[in-house]
Structure formats: C-alpha cells, structure tokens
C-alpha cells in the first residue's frame, strides 16, 4: 500500500515485495514490537516472558478466567490461521499496543499484515462473527442492513449511483467495530463503499488510479480538518480481508477532534458496543 499521509510521498511509490501465500502463517506477533521512529519487528522465536502456567495453556484457554475453561476448543476458535493461534496464545499483559509511529511505519512499508488485535479482543471478535452469521445469515447481510443501513443486505443494495467518490450516498464512514490493538489516542475508521476499488489481481493490491482516487477523498475529507501527518489510510490485501462482499478501506487518525469524528461518522458507535 502507498503511504497515506498523502502530501508526504507520491502515490506511485514502489513498495518492497511481500510474501504471496504464506504470510498468514508467519509467526511474528507484535506483542514485542516497540514504538519508535524506526520500529522493528522482533523475532517470533525469541523467548516470551511468561509464567510457566501460561505457556502450558492451550490457546483457547488463554486470557479467560479458569471458571470459563472448557475441555475442548470452542467452535469459533477452530480451523483458524496460525497467525491467529499465535496471537491468541499471547497473554494480554505481554501485548504492547501499537502507537502512531509504528502504525505509520507499517503502512509506509506495506507491512499491514503486522496489524493485529489485542489477544482477548481477537477472541471476542471471532466469537462475535460466529454469532452474527448465526443470527443474520452472513457478515455481508449484517454489515449492509444493520451497520450501513443500505437496504436488506442484498447484493442489489450495493449498486453505486456514480463513479468512485462522486456521490456521498455511495459511501459511509464508520468506526471499526473491532479495531486493532492501538494506543488510545488513535481512532480506527472504516470507509465502506458501494463501488469497487480497482485492483491489480497479479499483485493483490490497488492500481495507481485507485490510489489517486482514495488520496483525493482523504485530502478532501480529512486533511481539511486535520494535519496530514495525523492521518493515514490503507486497504487490506484481498487475502487479509475479513469482509469480502462489501468494499472498504481503513483510515487511522491520531488524536482527532471529537466533534469531527461525530460529524464524519454521523454519530456512529461500534456495533459490539451497541449490541
């Protein structure tokens, strides 16, 4: 992904190559990442400073009271990626929240696969997804009907009125219902769109034209009210997305004015807080 402090670097910036298929099993949890101007990712093989009783627990028992332990793995924690298993295996108290320097560095270097949730939040998120699918039939139906209010959750509800970013009614800015494990002064938003964002399937990434379109939207929407260095955006690679049926990209803001947040999200509150 390009750097999304738009004024800082051209959208044609080349990013270093990344793994295509195996990155989800890359064992590099961010619990040990330090937030510095030039952050580095620690080696997953480095020993964790855990109590003996923590290291012996199965991943599905970590970060929950013993009274909630089960002899078998819950259904929502089965058949998950090795990356998620590694995260869930980390005690919350060893997780270091990601600060703004690190966030912008991961976006700048196109290492968005290094974003992750607090271990206990990831557990709740996976449980929440299972419940949403059971109650609504699909994540797409829930997002379109309950969060975006664009209709009944049918594919026809996602027909755009015009070109990308031409009409406000073709997009919606909401809080990320389950944000990454960020420091408290960072707000994680999602821009949902009825129109597709053009991508190059060969590299699993946005085309230069799509980047320019998003850059223009970010300038108009966010830079008018916040300094460019307080705004960054990225779109997950297709292989990283948890919601494929509705197009979206992510915007992170550093210390945004509360009134501005209220305005651009139309008073939105994360769904898991509502329900």
CSV table of C-alpha atoms in Angstrom, one decimal:
chain,number,residue,atom,x,y,z
A,1,UNK,CA,0.0,0.0,0.0
A,2,UNK,CA,1.2,3.6,-0.5
A,3,UNK,CA,2.0,5.9,2.3
A,4,UNK,CA,-1.3,7.6,3.1
A,5,UNK,CA,0.0,10.9,4.6
A,6,UNK,CA,-0.8,12.0,1.0
A,7,UNK,CA,1.4,15.1,0.9
A,8,UNK,CA,4.4,13.2,2.1
A,9,UNK,CA,5.0,10.8,-0.7
A,10,UNK,CA,3.7,10.2,-4.3
A,11,UNK,CA,1.1,7.5,-4.8
A,12,UNK,CA,3.5,5.8,-7.3
A,13,UNK,CA,5.9,4.9,-4.6
A,14,UNK,CA,7.2,1.3,-5.0
A,15,UNK,CA,6.8,-1.0,-2.1
A,16,UNK,CA,9.1,-3.9,-1.2
A,17,UNK,CA,7.9,-7.3,-2.3
A,18,UNK,CA,6.0,-9.3,0.2
A,19,UNK,CA,5.1,-13.0,0.6
A,20,UNK,CA,2.1,-14.0,-1.5
A,21,UNK,CA,0.6,-17.1,0.1
A,22,UNK,CA,2.5,-17.9,3.3
A,23,UNK,CA,2.4,-14.7,5.3
A,24,UNK,CA,-0.6,-15.7,7.4
A,25,UNK,CA,1.5,-18.4,9.0
A,26,UNK,CA,4.4,-16.1,9.6
A,27,UNK,CA,5.0,-16.3,13.3
A,28,UNK,CA,5.8,-12.7,14.1
A,29,UNK,CA,3.3,-11.4,16.8
A,30,UNK,CA,3.5,-7.8,17.5
A,31,UNK,CA,3.4,-8.2,21.3
A,32,UNK,CA,7.1,-7.5,21.4
A,33,UNK,CA,7.2,-4.6,18.9
A,34,UNK,CA,8.5,-1.3,20.2
A,35,UNK,CA,7.0,2.0,19.1
A,36,UNK,CA,10.0,4.1,18.0
A,37,UNK,CA,10.6,6.3,15.0
A,38,UNK,CA,12.1,3.3,13.2
A,39,UNK,CA,10.2,0.4,14.7
A,40,UNK,CA,11.4,-3.1,14.3
A,41,UNK,CA,9.6,-6.4,14.5
A,42,UNK,CA,11.1,-8.9,16.9
A,43,UNK,CA,11.8,-12.5,16.0
A,44,UNK,CA,8.9,-14.8,16.9
A,45,UNK,CA,11.4,-17.3,18.1
A,46,UNK,CA,12.6,-15.1,20.9
A,47,UNK,CA,11.6,-16.5,24.3
A,48,UNK,CA,8.4,-14.9,25.8
A,49,UNK,CA,8.5,-13.7,29.4
A,50,UNK,CA,5.5,-15.8,30.5
A,51,UNK,CA,4.7,-17.6,33.7
A,52,UNK,CA,5.1,-21.4,33.4
A,53,UNK,CA,1.3,-21.9,33.8
A,54,UNK,CA,0.7,-19.5,30.9
A,55,UNK,CA,3.0,-21.3,28.5
A,56,UNK,CA,1.3,-24.6,29.2
A,57,UNK,CA,-2.2,-23.5,28.4
A,58,UNK,CA,-3.9,-24.3,25.1
A,59,UNK,CA,-4.5,-21.1,23.0
A,60,UNK,CA,-8.3,-21.3,23.6
A,61,UNK,CA,-7.9,-21.0,27.3
A,62,UNK,CA,-5.6,-18.0,27.3
A,63,UNK,CA,-6.8,-14.7,28.7
A,64,UNK,CA,-10.1,-16.0,30.2
A,65,UNK,CA,-10.9,-16.9,33.9
A,66,UNK,CA,-10.4,-20.5,34.9
A,67,UNK,CA,-14.2,-20.7,35.6
A,68,UNK,CA,-14.7,-20.4,31.8
A,69,UNK,CA,-12.3,-23.1,30.7
A,70,UNK,CA,-13.6,-25.8,28.5
A,71,UNK,CA,-12.1,-29.3,27.8
A,72,UNK,CA,-12.4,-28.7,24.1
A,73,UNK,CA,-11.8,-25.8,21.8
A,74,UNK,CA,-14.9,-23.7,21.1
A,75,UNK,CA,-16.2,-23.9,17.5
A,76,UNK,CA,-15.3,-20.2,16.7
A,77,UNK,CA,-11.7,-20.9,17.6
A,78,UNK,CA,-11.3,-24.0,15.4
A,79,UNK,CA,-9.8,-24.0,11.9
A,80,UNK,CA,-8.2,-20.6,12.3
A,81,UNK,CA,-5.0,-19.4,10.8
A,82,UNK,CA,-1.6,-20.0,12.5
A,83,UNK,CA,-1.3,-16.2,12.9
A,84,UNK,CA,-4.5,-16.1,14.9
A,85,UNK,CA,-3.4,-19.0,17.0
A,86,UNK,CA,-0.1,-17.2,17.8
A,87,UNK,CA,-2.0,-14.1,18.8
A,88,UNK,CA,-4.5,-15.9,21.0
A,89,UNK,CA,-1.6,-17.8,22.7
A,90,UNK,CA,-0.2,-14.4,23.9
A,91,UNK,CA,-1.2,-13.2,27.4
A,92,UNK,CA,-2.8,-9.8,27.2
A,93,UNK,CA,-0.3,-8.4,29.7
A,94,UNK,CA,2.5,-9.1,27.2
A,95,UNK,CA,0.9,-7.4,24.3
A,96,UNK,CA,2.2,-3.9,23.6
A,97,UNK,CA,-0.3,-1.7,21.9
A,98,UNK,CA,0.7,-0.1,18.6
A,99,UNK,CA,1.5,3.6,18.7
A,100,UNK,CA,1.3,6.2,15.9
A,101,UNK,CA,5.0,5.9,14.9
A,102,UNK,CA,4.6,2.2,14.4
A,103,UNK,CA,1.2,2.5,12.6
A,104,UNK,CA,2.6,4.9,10.0
A,105,UNK,CA,5.7,2.8,9.6
A,106,UNK,CA,3.7,-0.4,8.9
A,107,UNK,CA,1.6,1.5,6.3
A,108,UNK,CA,4.7,3.1,4.7
A,109,UNK,CA,6.5,-0.2,4.3
A,110,UNK,CA,3.3,-2.0,3.3
A,111,UNK,CA,3.5,-4.4,6.2
A,112,UNK,CA,-0.2,-4.2,7.0
A,113,UNK,CA,-0.2,-7.9,7.8
A,114,UNK,CA,1.5,-6.9,11.0
A,115,UNK,CA,-1.6,-5.2,12.4
A,116,UNK,CA,-3.4,-7.3,14.9
A,117,UNK,CA,-5.9,-7.1,17.7
A,118,UNK,CA,-5.3,-7.4,21.4
A,119,UNK,CA,-5.4,-11.2,22.1
A,120,UNK,CA,-8.6,-11.1,24.2
A,121,UNK,CA,-10.2,-8.8,21.7
A,122,UNK,CA,-9.4,-11.2,18.9
A,123,UNK,CA,-11.1,-14.0,20.8
A,124,UNK,CA,-14.2,-11.9,21.3
A,125,UNK,CA,-14.2,-10.8,17.7
A,126,UNK,CA,-14.2,-14.4,16.4
A,127,UNK,CA,-17.0,-15.3,18.8
A,128,UNK,CA,-18.9,-12.3,17.7
A,129,UNK,CA,-18.5,-13.2,14.0
A,130,UNK,CA,-19.9,-16.7,14.6
A,131,UNK,CA,-22.9,-15.2,16.4
A,132,UNK,CA,-23.5,-12.6,13.7
A,133,UNK,CA,-23.5,-15.3,11.0
A,134,UNK,CA,-25.9,-17.5,13.0
A,135,UNK,CA,-28.3,-14.5,13.5
A,136,UNK,CA,-28.1,-12.8,10.2
A,137,UNK,CA,-27.0,-15.5,7.7
A,138,UNK,CA,-23.8,-13.7,6.7
A,139,UNK,CA,-21.4,-10.9,7.7
A,140,UNK,CA,-22.3,-9.1,4.4
A,141,UNK,CA,-26.1,-9.0,5.3
A,142,UNK,CA,-25.3,-7.7,8.8
A,143,UNK,CA,-23.0,-5.0,7.6
A,144,UNK,CA,-25.3,-3.8,4.8
A,145,UNK,CA,-28.5,-3.9,6.7
A,146,UNK,CA,-27.6,-3.2,10.3
A,147,UNK,CA,-24.4,-1.1,10.1
A,148,UNK,CA,-24.6,0.7,6.7
A,149,UNK,CA,-28.4,0.9,6.5
A,150,UNK,CA,-28.2,0.5,2.8
A,151,UNK,CA,-31.1,-2.0,2.4
A,152,UNK,CA,-31.9,-5.6,3.4
A,153,UNK,CA,-28.5,-6.9,2.8
A,154,UNK,CA,-28.9,-8.0,-0.8
A,155,UNK,CA,-26.2,-7.6,-3.5
A,156,UNK,CA,-28.5,-5.2,-5.3
A,157,UNK,CA,-28.3,-2.8,-2.4
A,158,UNK,CA,-24.6,-2.2,-3.3
A,159,UNK,CA,-25.3,-0.6,-6.7
A,160,UNK,CA,-23.4,2.6,-6.9
A,161,UNK,CA,-25.0,5.8,-8.2
A,162,UNK,CA,-21.9,7.1,-9.9
A,163,UNK,CA,-18.2,6.9,-10.2
A,164,UNK,CA,-15.9,6.3,-7.2
A,165,UNK,CA,-16.3,9.0,-4.6
A,166,UNK,CA,-18.7,11.0,-6.9
A,167,UNK,CA,-21.7,10.8,-4.6
A,168,UNK,CA,-21.7,10.8,-0.8
A,169,UNK,CA,-24.6,8.3,-0.7
A,170,UNK,CA,-22.2,5.7,-2.3
A,171,UNK,CA,-20.0,5.5,0.8
A,172,UNK,CA,-20.2,5.6,4.6
A,173,UNK,CA,-17.6,6.2,7.3
A,174,UNK,CA,-18.0,4.2,10.4
A,175,UNK,CA,-15.9,3.2,13.4
A,176,UNK,CA,-14.2,-0.1,13.1
A,177,UNK,CA,-16.3,-2.4,15.2
A,178,UNK,CA,-13.3,-4.4,16.3
A,179,UNK,CA,-10.2,-2.1,15.9
A,180,UNK,CA,-6.6,-3.3,16.1
A,181,UNK,CA,-4.7,-3.1,19.3
A,182,UNK,CA,-3.8,0.5,19.1
A,183,UNK,CA,-2.9,3.1,21.7
A,184,UNK,CA,-5.9,5.1,23.0
A,185,UNK,CA,-5.1,8.3,21.1
A,186,UNK,CA,-5.6,6.5,17.7
A,187,UNK,CA,-9.0,6.1,16.1
A,188,UNK,CA,-9.6,3.3,13.6
A,189,UNK,CA,-12.3,4.1,11.0
A,190,UNK,CA,-13.5,2.1,8.0
A,191,UNK,CA,-14.7,3.7,4.8
A,192,UNK,CA,-17.3,1.4,3.2
A,193,UNK,CA,-18.2,1.9,-0.5
A,194,UNK,CA,-20.8,0.7,-2.9
A,195,UNK,CA,-18.3,1.0,-5.7
A,196,UNK,CA,-15.4,-1.3,-6.2
A,197,UNK,CA,-11.8,-0.1,-5.7
A,198,UNK,CA,-9.8,-1.1,-8.8
A,199,UNK,CA,-7.1,-3.6,-8.0
A,200,UNK,CA,-4.4,-5.5,-9.9
A,201,UNK,CA,-5.0,-9.2,-9.3
A,202,UNK,CA,-1.4,-10.0,-10.2
A,203,UNK,CA,-0.1,-8.1,-7.2
A,204,UNK,CA,-3.2,-8.3,-5.0
A,205,UNK,CA,-3.1,-4.5,-4.5
A,206,UNK,CA,-4.8,-1.3,-5.6
A,207,UNK,CA,-4.0,0.1,-9.0
A,208,UNK,CA,-2.3,3.6,-9.2
A,209,UNK,CA,-5.6,5.1,-10.3
A,210,UNK,CA,-7.5,3.7,-7.3
A,211,UNK,CA,-4.8,5.1,-5.0
A,212,UNK,CA,-5.1,8.5,-6.5
A,213,UNK,CA,-8.9,8.4,-6.1
A,214,UNK,CA,-8.6,7.4,-2.4
A,215,UNK,CA,-5.9,10.0,-1.9
A,216,UNK,CA,-8.2,12.7,-3.2
A,217,UNK,CA,-11.0,11.6,-1.0
A,218,UNK,CA,-8.7,11.5,2.1
A,219,UNK,CA,-7.5,15.0,1.3
A,220,UNK,CA,-11.0,16.4,0.9
A,221,UNK,CA,-12.5,14.6,3.9
A,222,UNK,CA,-9.7,14.5,6.5
A,223,UNK,CA,-6.9,16.9,5.6
A,224,UNK,CA,-9.3,19.8,5.6
A,225,UNK,CA,-9.8,19.3,9.4
A,226,UNK,CA,-6.6,17.5,10.5
A,227,UNK,CA,-2.9,17.8,9.7
A,228,UNK,CA,-1.8,15.3,7.0
A,229,UNK,CA,0.7,13.7,9.4
A,230,UNK,CA,-2.2,12.8,11.7
A,231,UNK,CA,-4.0,10.8,9.0
A,232,UNK,CA,-3.1,7.5,7.3
A,233,UNK,CA,-5.0,5.0,5.2
A,234,UNK,CA,-4.6,1.5,3.8
A,235,UNK,CA,-6.7,-1.1,2.1
A,236,UNK,CA,-6.1,-4.7,3.2
A,237,UNK,CA,-4.8,-7.1,0.6
A,238,UNK,CA,-7.6,-9.4,-0.5
A,239,UNK,CA,-6.0,-12.3,1.4
A,240,UNK,CA,-6.2,-10.3,4.6
A,241,UNK,CA,-9.8,-9.1,4.4
A,242,UNK,CA,-12.4,-10.5,6.9
A,243,UNK,CA,-15.3,-8.9,4.9
A,244,UNK,CA,-15.0,-9.5,1.2
A,245,UNK,CA,-18.6,-8.8,0.0
A,246,UNK,CA,-18.6,-5.1,0.8
A,247,UNK,CA,-15.7,-2.9,-0.5
A,248,UNK,CA,-13.9,-0.9,2.2
A,249,UNK,CA,-10.6,0.6,3.2
A,250,UNK,CA,-9.2,1.7,6.6
A,251,UNK,CA,-8.4,5.2,7.9
A,252,UNK,CA,-6.5,5.8,11.1
A,253,UNK,CA,-6.5,9.2,12.8
A,254,UNK,CA,-4.1,10.4,15.5
A,255,UNK,CA,-5.9,12.5,18.2
A,256,UNK,CA,-8.9,13.6,16.0
A,257,UNK,CA,-11.2,16.3,17.4
A,258,UNK,CA,-14.3,14.5,18.9
A,259,UNK,CA,-16.7,16.9,17.1
A,260,UNK,CA,-15.1,16.0,13.8
A,261,UNK,CA,-15.4,12.3,14.5
A,262,UNK,CA,-19.1,12.8,15.4
A,263,UNK,CA,-19.6,14.6,12.2
A,264,UNK,CA,-18.0,12.3,9.7
A,265,UNK,CA,-19.4,9.1,11.3
A,266,UNK,CA,-22.8,10.6,11.8
A,267,UNK,CA,-22.7,9.8,15.4
A,268,UNK,CA,-21.7,6.1,14.8
A,269,UNK,CA,-20.9,3.8,17.7
A,270,UNK,CA,-19.2,0.4,17.2
A,271,UNK,CA,-21.7,-2.4,16.7
A,272,UNK,CA,-20.4,-4.6,19.5
A,273,UNK,CA,-20.8,-1.7,21.9
A,274,UNK,CA,-24.4,-1.1,20.7
A,275,UNK,CA,-25.3,-4.8,21.0
